[in-house]
Amino acid sequence: MPRFPARRTWLAAALAGALALTSQFGHAQTTPLKFQLDWRFEGPAALFLLPVAKGYFKEAKLDVSVDAGNGSGGAVTRVASGSYDIGFADMAALMEFHANNPDAPNKPVAVMMVYNNTPAAVLAMKKSGITTVAALSGKKLGAPVFDAGRRGFAIFAKANSLGPVTWTSMDPPLRETMLMRGDVDAITGFSFTSLLNLEARGVKAEDVIVFPYADHGVKLYGNAIIASPKLIKEKPELIKAFLLAFTRGAKEVMANPDAAIAFVKERDGIINEALEKRRLRLAIDAVIASPDARSEGFGQILAPRLALMASQISDAYGTKTRVNADAVWNGSFLPGKAELNILPAKR
């Protein structure tokens, strides 16, 4: 009896095995990239968690792991140390690192602007009688010592001709509580963080007055995606692939922010989904799809504005050397104009 059927069966099995190995080998070609967030898994983290969950980075041959952070300063130093390849950090923190560590061999560089405006703001309870920026003069303000709004307050004060204020320091979890109790007259913080933290403590939004820096003469850039010079020099194609996949995901997040919170919930099961939906929407409206972002284009910067910020940060932060605006930004990895056209229609 002929043995051809058995031979065909063996060949088919061998072919199937070869195809399986090829598939596994192709999948293994993804390059690992460690990404450091600036803060916890809150609403805005959906910008990075959605493209991970939906496989957009994998399609770009990248195996991206996203870790929560504890502040922009930490994100900058971790990328600088080489423990992370890429991260998300406040531009002011990046500038400060550059100017205070001029001889550091691995100073991170911003490659895409995400928060076109700083989220920093001053917040006060209306019952305090503070209803105008001018009323902040002579008051007691509170914030952690590393808070971006506190560190840049001198720029805000100069833009609004404010007199001296006194500062009270506290750990981040106590900031809003101390404002509610009247221990301080006002606080600085990210607008979409502190306002919602107050609401979570039972304060009504209409009982809080918010003075965003961006609306009161301070045009600082906010958070950007940063990359290590080593990655820029050795594997620039990975940065381009990352930014393109991120942009694809960010477009979806902004088109349907409520749905995107599901991907944050996957990483932190105890988040308040309703609160984080509001936080994400506030962030989109205030700093991502702001009027300045629409004017300049998502992901991009204006050189004169960046240069002014470099000078302002040098003065306000008292850096060891002056910030060199040309050294902190590299826009050559950005996707094309069509791919960056992702901002949602004005509501």
mmCIF file of C-alpha atoms in Angstrom, residues 18-266:
data_model
loop_
_atom_site.group_PDB
_atom_site.id
_atom_site.type_symbol
_atom_site.label_atom_id
_atom_site.label_comp_id
_atom_site.label_asym_id
_atom_site.label_seq_id
_atom_site.Cartn_x
_atom_site.Cartn_y
_atom_site.Cartn_z
ATOM 1 C CA ALA A 18 7.750 26.059 10.434
ATOM 2 C CA LEU A 19 4.989 28.620 10.018
ATOM 3 C CA ALA A 20 4.406 28.699 13.763
ATOM 4 C CA LEU A 21 8.113 29.297 14.378
ATOM 5 C CA THR A 22 8.148 32.027 11.741
ATOM 6 C CA SER A 23 5.177 33.684 13.406
ATOM 7 C CA GLN A 24 6.827 33.521 16.820
ATOM 8 C CA PHE A 25 10.095 34.805 15.401
ATOM 9 C CA GLY A 26 8.352 37.728 13.690
ATOM 10 C CA HIS A 27 6.504 38.580 16.909
ATOM 11 C CA ALA A 28 9.774 38.456 18.822
ATOM 12 C CA GLN A 29 11.226 41.145 16.580
ATOM 13 C CA THR A 30 9.474 43.843 18.606
ATOM 14 C CA THR A 31 11.991 46.082 20.379
ATOM 15 C CA PRO A 32 11.419 46.646 24.114
ATOM 16 C CA LEU A 33 11.006 50.278 25.191
ATOM 17 C CA LYS A 34 10.576 51.334 28.808
ATOM 18 C CA PHE A 35 8.313 54.375 29.211
ATOM 19 C CA GLN A 36 8.115 56.478 32.389
ATOM 20 C CA LEU A 37 4.974 58.504 33.120
ATOM 21 C CA ASP A 38 5.168 61.709 35.114
ATOM 22 C CA TRP A 39 2.463 60.691 37.593
ATOM 23 C CA ARG A 40 0.024 58.010 38.652
ATOM 24 C CA PHE A 41 -2.397 56.152 36.388
ATOM 25 C CA GLU A 42 -4.955 58.936 36.104
ATOM 26 C CA GLY A 43 -7.122 60.088 33.198
ATOM 27 C CA PRO A 44 -4.380 61.608 31.007
ATOM 28 C CA ALA A 45 -2.391 58.357 31.194
ATOM 29 C CA ALA A 46 -4.952 56.977 28.725
ATOM 30 C CA LEU A 47 -2.974 58.749 26.001
ATOM 31 C CA PHE A 48 -0.248 56.132 26.469
ATOM 32 C CA LEU A 49 -2.201 53.169 27.802
ATOM 33 C CA LEU A 50 -4.680 52.995 24.898
ATOM 34 C CA PRO A 51 -2.043 52.475 22.168
ATOM 35 C CA VAL A 52 -0.431 49.796 24.352
ATOM 36 C CA ALA A 53 -3.716 47.972 24.949
ATOM 37 C CA LYS A 54 -4.864 48.220 21.340
ATOM 38 C CA GLY A 55 -1.560 46.960 19.986
ATOM 39 C CA TYR A 56 -0.573 50.110 18.094
ATOM 40 C CA PHE A 57 2.962 49.998 19.476
ATOM 41 C CA LYS A 58 3.190 46.290 18.707
ATOM 42 C CA GLU A 59 2.171 47.009 15.099
ATOM 43 C CA ALA A 60 5.075 49.455 15.022
ATOM 44 C CA LYS A 61 7.381 46.625 16.186
ATOM 45 C CA LEU A 62 7.699 48.095 19.675
ATOM 46 C CA ASP A 63 7.124 46.330 22.993
ATOM 47 C CA VAL A 64 6.303 49.356 25.163
ATOM 48 C CA SER A 65 5.938 49.032 28.938
ATOM 49 C CA VAL A 66 4.387 52.007 30.742
ATOM 50 C CA ASP A 67 5.166 52.653 34.412
ATOM 51 C CA ALA A 68 3.523 55.144 36.766
ATOM 52 C CA GLY A 69 5.680 57.986 38.061
ATOM 53 C CA ASN A 70 6.005 60.320 41.037
ATOM 54 C CA GLY A 71 6.725 63.648 39.363
ATOM 55 C CA SER A 72 8.313 65.114 36.253
ATOM 56 C CA GLY A 73 11.687 65.509 37.948
ATOM 57 C CA GLY A 74 11.792 61.781 38.553
ATOM 58 C CA ALA A 75 10.833 61.027 34.953
ATOM 59 C CA VAL A 76 13.661 63.218 33.664
ATOM 60 C CA THR A 77 16.299 61.691 35.934
ATOM 61 C CA ARG A 78 15.208 58.125 35.159
ATOM 62 C CA VAL A 79 15.527 58.704 31.431
ATOM 63 C CA ALA A 80 18.855 60.448 32.049
ATOM 64 C CA SER A 81 20.117 57.491 34.081
ATOM 65 C CA GLY A 82 19.263 55.053 31.309
ATOM 66 C CA SER A 83 16.770 53.075 33.396
ATOM 67 C CA TYR A 84 14.064 54.284 30.991
ATOM 68 C CA ASP A 85 14.337 54.914 27.268
ATOM 69 C CA ILE A 86 11.571 57.447 26.920
ATOM 70 C CA GLY A 87 9.218 59.343 29.210
ATOM 71 C CA PHE A 88 6.677 62.077 29.825
ATOM 72 C CA ALA A 89 7.728 65.163 31.758
ATOM 73 C CA ASP A 90 7.126 68.856 32.294
ATOM 74 C CA MET A 91 9.267 70.986 29.986
ATOM 75 C CA ALA A 92 10.304 73.181 32.915
ATOM 76 C CA ALA A 93 11.700 70.151 34.773
ATOM 77 C CA LEU A 94 13.616 69.112 31.664
ATOM 78 C CA MET A 95 15.040 72.610 31.257
ATOM 79 C CA GLU A 96 16.071 72.716 34.900
ATOM 80 C CA PHE A 97 17.906 69.396 34.599
ATOM 81 C CA HIS A 98 19.807 70.614 31.536
ATOM 82 C CA ALA A 99 20.838 73.887 33.153
ATOM 83 C CA ASN A 100 21.801 72.357 36.503
ATOM 84 C CA ASN A 101 23.689 69.414 34.978
ATOM 85 C CA PRO A 102 25.569 70.946 32.039
ATOM 86 C CA ASP A 103 28.163 68.162 32.019
ATOM 87 C CA ALA A 104 25.726 65.250 32.334
ATOM 88 C CA PRO A 105 26.450 62.820 29.480
ATOM 89 C CA ASN A 106 22.869 61.701 28.857
ATOM 90 C CA LYS A 107 20.557 64.711 29.107
ATOM 91 C CA PRO A 108 17.064 63.797 27.808
ATOM 92 C CA VAL A 109 15.567 65.779 24.922
ATOM 93 C CA ALA A 110 11.915 66.633 24.230
ATOM 94 C CA VAL A 111 10.709 65.143 20.942
ATOM 95 C CA MET A 112 6.952 65.877 20.998
ATOM 96 C CA MET A 113 4.896 68.489 22.836
ATOM 97 C CA VAL A 114 1.711 67.029 24.338
ATOM 98 C CA TYR A 115 0.595 69.686 26.844
ATOM 99 C CA ASN A 116 0.967 72.835 24.772
ATOM 100 C CA ASN A 117 0.243 74.910 27.878
ATOM 101 C CA THR A 118 1.315 74.359 31.450
ATOM 102 C CA PRO A 119 -1.527 72.963 33.564
ATOM 103 C CA ALA A 120 -0.250 75.012 36.520
ATOM 104 C CA ALA A 121 -2.853 77.153 38.254
ATOM 105 C CA VAL A 122 -3.632 78.933 41.497
ATOM 106 C CA LEU A 123 -6.783 77.728 43.247
ATOM 107 C CA ALA A 124 -8.665 79.350 46.111
ATOM 108 C CA MET A 125 -11.967 78.853 47.893
ATOM 109 C CA LYS A 126 -14.431 81.615 47.010
ATOM 110 C CA LYS A 127 -15.299 81.989 50.678
ATOM 111 C CA SER A 128 -11.753 83.297 51.207
ATOM 112 C CA GLY A 129 -12.694 86.484 49.385
ATOM 113 C CA ILE A 130 -10.051 85.914 46.711
ATOM 114 C CA THR A 131 -11.928 86.636 43.489
ATOM 115 C CA THR A 132 -9.161 88.230 41.408
ATOM 116 C CA VAL A 133 -5.507 87.454 40.769
ATOM 117 C CA ALA A 134 -4.545 90.787 42.327
ATOM 118 C CA ALA A 135 -6.069 89.638 45.621
ATOM 119 C CA LEU A 136 -3.328 87.009 45.969
ATOM 120 C CA SER A 137 -0.782 89.643 46.998
ATOM 121 C CA GLY A 138 0.179 89.252 50.648
ATOM 122 C CA LYS A 139 -1.632 85.917 51.002
ATOM 123 C CA LYS A 140 -0.441 82.550 52.321
ATOM 124 C CA LEU A 141 -0.041 80.005 49.525
ATOM 125 C CA GLY A 142 0.565 76.296 49.872
ATOM 126 C CA ALA A 143 2.127 73.601 47.702
ATOM 127 C CA PRO A 144 4.779 70.879 47.840
ATOM 128 C CA VAL A 145 8.248 72.349 47.345
ATOM 129 C CA PHE A 146 8.644 70.587 43.978
ATOM 130 C CA ASP A 147 5.261 71.665 42.578
ATOM 131 C CA ALA A 148 5.616 73.147 39.083
ATOM 132 C CA GLY A 149 3.163 75.946 39.817
ATOM 133 C CA ARG A 150 5.020 76.935 42.972
ATOM 134 C CA ARG A 151 8.412 76.826 41.289
ATOM 135 C CA GLY A 152 7.146 78.953 38.409
ATOM 136 C CA PHE A 153 5.079 81.279 40.574
ATOM 137 C CA ALA A 154 7.605 84.088 40.150
ATOM 138 C CA ILE A 155 6.764 84.153 36.435
ATOM 139 C CA PHE A 156 3.031 84.274 37.246
ATOM 140 C CA ALA A 157 3.592 86.993 39.852
ATOM 141 C CA LYS A 158 5.632 89.128 37.464
ATOM 142 C CA ALA A 159 3.072 88.786 34.660
ATOM 143 C CA ASN A 160 0.326 89.949 37.021
ATOM 144 C CA SER A 161 2.287 92.543 39.060
ATOM 145 C CA LEU A 162 1.698 90.714 42.335
ATOM 146 C CA GLY A 163 3.220 91.675 45.654
ATOM 147 C CA PRO A 164 5.018 89.205 47.951
ATOM 148 C CA VAL A 165 3.311 86.050 49.213
ATOM 149 C CA THR A 166 4.292 83.569 51.915
ATOM 150 C CA TRP A 167 4.572 79.839 51.297
ATOM 151 C CA THR A 168 3.591 76.801 53.344
ATOM 152 C CA SER A 169 4.991 73.431 52.300
ATOM 153 C CA MET A 170 3.168 70.119 52.545
ATOM 154 C CA ASP A 171 3.068 66.638 51.065
ATOM 155 C CA PRO A 172 0.873 66.354 47.943
ATOM 156 C CA PRO A 173 -2.006 64.465 49.635
ATOM 157 C CA LEU A 174 -2.460 67.317 52.149
ATOM 158 C CA ARG A 175 -2.540 70.203 49.666
ATOM 159 C CA GLU A 176 -6.286 70.340 48.972
ATOM 160 C CA THR A 177 -7.207 69.399 52.539
ATOM 161 C CA MET A 178 -5.235 72.343 53.912
ATOM 162 C CA LEU A 179 -6.959 74.679 51.465
ATOM 163 C CA MET A 180 -10.389 73.417 52.548
ATOM 164 C CA ARG A 181 -9.510 73.867 56.234
ATOM 165 C CA GLY A 182 -8.282 77.412 55.663
ATOM 166 C CA ASP A 183 -4.706 76.613 56.680
ATOM 167 C CA VAL A 184 -3.644 78.406 53.489
ATOM 168 C CA ASP A 185 -5.425 81.032 51.407
ATOM 169 C CA ALA A 186 -4.645 79.447 48.048
ATOM 170 C CA ILE A 187 -2.670 76.593 46.508
ATOM 171 C CA THR A 188 -0.779 75.956 43.310
ATOM 172 C CA GLY A 189 -1.171 72.736 41.365
ATOM 173 C CA PHE A 190 -2.286 71.291 38.048
ATOM 174 C CA SER A 191 -5.757 72.684 37.413
ATOM 175 C CA PHE A 192 -7.300 69.361 36.436
ATOM 176 C CA THR A 193 -5.687 67.598 39.374
ATOM 177 C CA SER A 194 -6.323 69.930 42.298
ATOM 178 C CA LEU A 195 -9.858 70.881 41.259
ATOM 179 C CA LEU A 196 -10.945 67.250 41.052
ATOM 180 C CA ASN A 197 -9.108 66.405 44.264
ATOM 181 C CA LEU A 198 -11.165 69.094 45.976
ATOM 182 C CA GLU A 199 -14.362 67.703 44.483
ATOM 183 C CA ALA A 200 -13.411 64.231 45.683
ATOM 184 C CA ARG A 201 -13.262 65.725 49.182
ATOM 185 C CA GLY A 202 -16.815 67.056 48.899
ATOM 186 C CA VAL A 203 -16.157 70.580 47.597
ATOM 187 C CA LYS A 204 -18.458 71.861 44.845
ATOM 188 C CA ALA A 205 -16.734 73.149 41.711
ATOM 189 C CA GLU A 206 -18.663 76.423 41.893
ATOM 190 C CA ASP A 207 -17.116 77.095 45.306
ATOM 191 C CA VAL A 208 -13.586 77.099 43.873
ATOM 192 C CA ILE A 209 -11.929 79.819 41.834
ATOM 193 C CA VAL A 210 -9.170 78.760 39.443
ATOM 194 C CA PHE A 211 -6.519 81.020 37.909
ATOM 195 C CA PRO A 212 -4.783 79.008 35.160
ATOM 196 C CA TYR A 213 -1.316 80.320 34.397
ATOM 197 C CA ALA A 214 -1.992 80.060 30.671
ATOM 198 C CA ASP A 215 -4.962 82.431 30.976
ATOM 199 C CA HIS A 216 -3.039 84.984 32.996
ATOM 200 C CA GLY A 217 -0.026 85.917 30.930
ATOM 201 C CA VAL A 218 2.156 82.826 31.400
ATOM 202 C CA LYS A 219 2.732 80.906 28.163
ATOM 203 C CA LEU A 220 4.951 78.129 29.449
ATOM 204 C CA TYR A 221 4.868 74.807 27.640
ATOM 205 C CA GLY A 222 3.705 71.830 29.690
ATOM 206 C CA ASN A 223 4.486 68.139 29.392
ATOM 207 C CA ALA A 224 6.397 66.657 26.482
ATOM 208 C CA ILE A 225 7.555 63.210 25.441
ATOM 209 C CA ILE A 226 11.273 62.995 26.178
ATOM 210 C CA ALA A 227 13.890 60.558 24.873
ATOM 211 C CA SER A 228 17.450 59.724 25.805
ATOM 212 C CA PRO A 229 20.278 60.975 23.545
ATOM 213 C CA LYS A 230 21.494 57.368 23.345
ATOM 214 C CA LEU A 231 18.189 56.314 21.782
ATOM 215 C CA ILE A 232 18.219 59.361 19.500
ATOM 216 C CA LYS A 233 21.725 58.579 18.290
ATOM 217 C CA GLU A 234 21.566 54.801 18.024
ATOM 218 C CA LYS A 235 17.929 54.043 17.145
ATOM 219 C CA PRO A 236 16.173 57.158 15.824
ATOM 220 C CA GLU A 237 13.749 54.991 13.853
ATOM 221 C CA LEU A 238 12.314 53.698 17.141
ATOM 222 C CA ILE A 239 11.439 57.228 18.257
ATOM 223 C CA LYS A 240 9.683 57.917 14.962
ATOM 224 C CA ALA A 241 7.744 54.663 15.265
ATOM 225 C CA PHE A 242 6.801 55.419 18.874
ATOM 226 C CA LEU A 243 5.536 58.927 18.107
ATOM 227 C CA LEU A 244 3.500 57.753 15.128
ATOM 228 C CA ALA A 245 1.820 54.979 17.136
ATOM 229 C CA PHE A 246 1.272 57.320 20.081
ATOM 230 C CA THR A 247 -0.316 59.927 17.820
ATOM 231 C CA ARG A 248 -2.679 57.316 16.419
ATOM 232 C CA GLY A 249 -3.767 56.395 19.940
ATOM 233 C CA ALA A 250 -3.999 59.998 21.148
ATOM 234 C CA LYS A 251 -6.418 60.785 18.332
ATOM 235 C CA GLU A 252 -8.723 58.019 19.539
ATOM 236 C CA VAL A 253 -8.447 59.155 23.153
ATOM 237 C CA MET A 254 -9.441 62.711 22.288
ATOM 238 C CA ALA A 255 -12.280 61.542 20.046
ATOM 239 C CA ASN A 256 -13.777 59.394 22.822
ATOM 240 C CA PRO A 257 -12.171 60.180 26.192
ATOM 241 C CA ASP A 258 -14.821 58.416 28.266
ATOM 242 C CA ALA A 259 -14.159 55.079 26.567
ATOM 243 C CA ALA A 260 -10.395 55.530 26.942
ATOM 244 C CA ILE A 261 -10.642 55.483 30.737
ATOM 245 C CA ALA A 262 -11.254 51.731 30.550
ATOM 246 C CA PHE A 263 -7.573 51.298 29.710
ATOM 247 C CA VAL A 264 -6.566 53.293 32.803
ATOM 248 C CA LYS A 265 -8.900 51.124 34.877
ATOM 249 C CA GLU A 266 -7.059 48.049 33.590
#
